[in-house]
Amino acid sequence: MKNLVSALAAYSAIATLQLAFLSPVHANTDSSSEEKQVTSTEFRYDKPFLAAESLQPKTTSELANDSIVEQSTDKVNAQQTTLNLTNKHQQFLGVNKSSSDIVVSSVNEFWIYESWVTLHQDIDYDGYHSAFSIEFDADTIYTRAPVYAVLYLGKDGIYDAIHVSSEFYIYSEDSTDTFTIESSLISGFPPGEYDILLELYDADTEALVAFTDAYDDSALAYLPLESENNEYVVEDTVVIVEEHGGAWSLLPLFLLGGIVLTRRLRKLSHH
């Protein structure tokens, strides 16, 4: 009797193992607990943007030939500029912000006239992209003004800062001075519909002077995005065990053996 019970337990264990092998295996795509990682590149005038070593304060004076005036500086100013940019990154990146927290300091001195979003890179063709770019045209009442932008990505009015731009000039209401930020989502963004928030800061005063979001511009709303670690096709993995002595797999044999043993146990219990 004990031998039969032990044999039945062994058959049940082997059958369970066989079922586990037959179960499909999926890669883990849960990104909710992953660290958010993003890489970004800046462009202007259809070329990669190179930050100026120093920027002069905003001005209302006329610019020579209405063109960009290149600046020069010494090593001390260059180091100070790098330090300032580092401090801005520490101030914004990794901080959550609600749309209700936005308070603009300037009054009609700066504004974001228009913005355009382009989606890139959908490797698995599931409709969710792991890269996007935003081009925006910021204007000001000043002839020239140094500014920088902070780019956020979020849902339901809660945003995470993913990039702080270099400082750059905007020129009055010039439509050719657009600035572009191209971002690749590396990890931490599960597939979903995301909104963009873009803030513009006065580089002279560090004050928030303008912003645009999904409420102001529908082009910034419900963007189908995901991080790169979700950009793959999930395939089912099935393990099939075959015996050379016949065409039946092991699982039906184990089940039949279990049925036979069960019937024998019932007969013995009746005697």
PDB file of N, CA, C and O in Angstrom, residues 108-109 111 113 137-144 170-178:
ATOM      1  N   ASN A 108       3.621  88.292 -20.339  1.00  0.00           N
ATOM      2  CA  ASN A 108       3.649  88.599 -21.772  1.00  0.00           C
ATOM      3  C   ASN A 108       5.033  89.017 -22.277  1.00  0.00           C
ATOM      4  O   ASN A 108       5.138  89.736 -23.275  1.00  0.00           O
ATOM      5  N   GLU A 109       6.097  88.577 -21.594  1.00  0.00           N
ATOM      6  CA  GLU A 109       7.439  88.878 -22.082  1.00  0.00           C
ATOM      7  C   GLU A 109       8.005  87.725 -22.911  1.00  0.00           C
ATOM      8  O   GLU A 109       8.829  87.935 -23.794  1.00  0.00           O
ATOM      9  N   TRP A 111       6.838  83.693 -24.661  1.00  0.00           N
ATOM     10  CA  TRP A 111       5.780  82.729 -24.946  1.00  0.00           C
ATOM     11  C   TRP A 111       6.302  81.683 -25.936  1.00  0.00           C
ATOM     12  O   TRP A 111       7.273  81.907 -26.649  1.00  0.00           O
ATOM     13  N   TYR A 113       5.341  79.961 -29.141  1.00  0.00           N
ATOM     14  CA  TYR A 113       4.396  80.220 -30.217  1.00  0.00           C
ATOM     15  C   TYR A 113       3.810  78.926 -30.776  1.00  0.00           C
ATOM     16  O   TYR A 113       2.606  78.813 -30.996  1.00  0.00           O
ATOM     17  N   ASP A 137       9.072  76.781 -31.140  1.00  0.00           N
ATOM     18  CA  ASP A 137       9.431  78.152 -31.493  1.00  0.00           C
ATOM     19  C   ASP A 137       9.042  79.051 -30.328  1.00  0.00           C
ATOM     20  O   ASP A 137       7.853  79.283 -30.085  1.00  0.00           O
ATOM     21  N   ALA A 138      10.031  79.517 -29.593  1.00  0.00           N
ATOM     22  CA  ALA A 138       9.803  80.420 -28.457  1.00  0.00           C
ATOM     23  C   ALA A 138      10.067  81.858 -28.888  1.00  0.00           C
ATOM     24  O   ALA A 138      11.038  82.134 -29.615  1.00  0.00           O
ATOM     25  N   ASP A 139       9.219  82.783 -28.446  1.00  0.00           N
ATOM     26  CA  ASP A 139       9.350  84.194 -28.812  1.00  0.00           C
ATOM     27  C   ASP A 139       9.418  85.059 -27.564  1.00  0.00           C
ATOM     28  O   ASP A 139       9.060  84.630 -26.459  1.00  0.00           O
ATOM     29  N   THR A 140       9.852  86.306 -27.772  1.00  0.00           N
ATOM     30  CA  THR A 140      10.007  87.237 -26.662  1.00  0.00           C
ATOM     31  C   THR A 140       9.819  88.669 -27.144  1.00  0.00           C
ATOM     32  O   THR A 140       9.913  88.947 -28.350  1.00  0.00           O
ATOM     33  N   ILE A 141       9.558  89.576 -26.204  1.00  0.00           N
ATOM     34  CA  ILE A 141       9.454  90.984 -26.565  1.00  0.00           C
ATOM     35  C   ILE A 141      10.833  91.605 -26.766  1.00  0.00           C
ATOM     36  O   ILE A 141      10.954  92.683 -27.345  1.00  0.00           O
ATOM     37  N   TYR A 142      11.876  90.902 -26.281  1.00  0.00           N
ATOM     38  CA  TYR A 142      13.230  91.422 -26.401  1.00  0.00           C
ATOM     39  C   TYR A 142      13.816  91.085 -27.777  1.00  0.00           C
ATOM     40  O   TYR A 142      13.413  90.118 -28.426  1.00  0.00           O
ATOM     41  N   THR A 143      14.766  91.880 -28.199  1.00  0.00           N
ATOM     42  CA  THR A 143      15.451  91.598 -29.457  1.00  0.00           C
ATOM     43  C   THR A 143      16.231  90.303 -29.364  1.00  0.00           C
ATOM     44  O   THR A 143      16.273  89.505 -30.300  1.00  0.00           O
ATOM     45  N   ARG A 144      16.848  90.078 -28.199  1.00  0.00           N
ATOM     46  CA  ARG A 144      17.608  88.861 -27.959  1.00  0.00           C
ATOM     47  C   ARG A 144      17.504  88.513 -26.479  1.00  0.00           C
ATOM     48  O   ARG A 144      17.600  89.400 -25.621  1.00  0.00           O
ATOM     49  N   ILE A 170      16.925  83.240 -28.015  1.00  0.00           N
ATOM     50  CA  ILE A 170      15.780  83.407 -28.896  1.00  0.00           C
ATOM     51  C   ILE A 170      15.763  84.874 -29.321  1.00  0.00           C
ATOM     52  O   ILE A 170      16.216  85.759 -28.588  1.00  0.00           O
ATOM     53  N   TYR A 171      15.221  85.111 -30.535  1.00  0.00           N
ATOM     54  CA  TYR A 171      15.322  86.435 -31.124  1.00  0.00           C
ATOM     55  C   TYR A 171      13.932  86.957 -31.458  1.00  0.00           C
ATOM     56  O   TYR A 171      13.311  86.543 -32.451  1.00  0.00           O
ATOM     57  N   SER A 172      13.421  87.826 -30.587  1.00  0.00           N
ATOM     58  CA  SER A 172      12.138  88.482 -30.792  1.00  0.00           C
ATOM     59  C   SER A 172      11.087  87.473 -31.251  1.00  0.00           C
ATOM     60  O   SER A 172      10.895  86.446 -30.606  1.00  0.00           O
ATOM     61  N   GLU A 173      10.438  87.735 -32.395  1.00  0.00           N
ATOM     62  CA  GLU A 173       9.434  86.822 -32.927  1.00  0.00           C
ATOM     63  C   GLU A 173       9.942  86.128 -34.183  1.00  0.00           C
ATOM     64  O   GLU A 173       9.151  85.774 -35.070  1.00  0.00           O
ATOM     65  N   ASP A 174      11.238  85.883 -34.225  1.00  0.00           N
ATOM     66  CA  ASP A 174      11.849  85.213 -35.368  1.00  0.00           C
ATOM     67  C   ASP A 174      11.346  83.764 -35.446  1.00  0.00           C
ATOM     68  O   ASP A 174      11.455  83.008 -34.490  1.00  0.00           O
ATOM     69  N   SER A 175      10.816  83.370 -36.591  1.00  0.00           N
ATOM     70  CA  SER A 175      10.276  82.016 -36.763  1.00  0.00           C
ATOM     71  C   SER A 175      11.339  81.008 -37.169  1.00  0.00           C
ATOM     72  O   SER A 175      11.056  79.809 -37.249  1.00  0.00           O
ATOM     73  N   THR A 176      12.573  81.468 -37.401  1.00  0.00           N
ATOM     74  CA  THR A 176      13.636  80.551 -37.831  1.00  0.00           C
ATOM     75  C   THR A 176      14.529  80.098 -36.674  1.00  0.00           C
ATOM     76  O   THR A 176      15.455  79.311 -36.886  1.00  0.00           O
ATOM     77  N   ASP A 177      14.276  80.579 -35.467  1.00  0.00           N
ATOM     78  CA  ASP A 177      15.158  80.230 -34.336  1.00  0.00           C
ATOM     79  C   ASP A 177      14.581  79.082 -33.504  1.00  0.00           C
ATOM     80  O   ASP A 177      14.756  79.038 -32.287  1.00  0.00           O
ATOM     81  N   THR A 178      13.896  78.143 -34.133  1.00  0.00           N
ATOM     82  CA  THR A 178      13.329  77.005 -33.415  1.00  0.00           C
ATOM     83  C   THR A 178      14.439  76.146 -32.804  1.00  0.00           C
ATOM     84  O   THR A 178      15.577  76.133 -33.279  1.00  0.00           O
TER      85      THR A 178
END
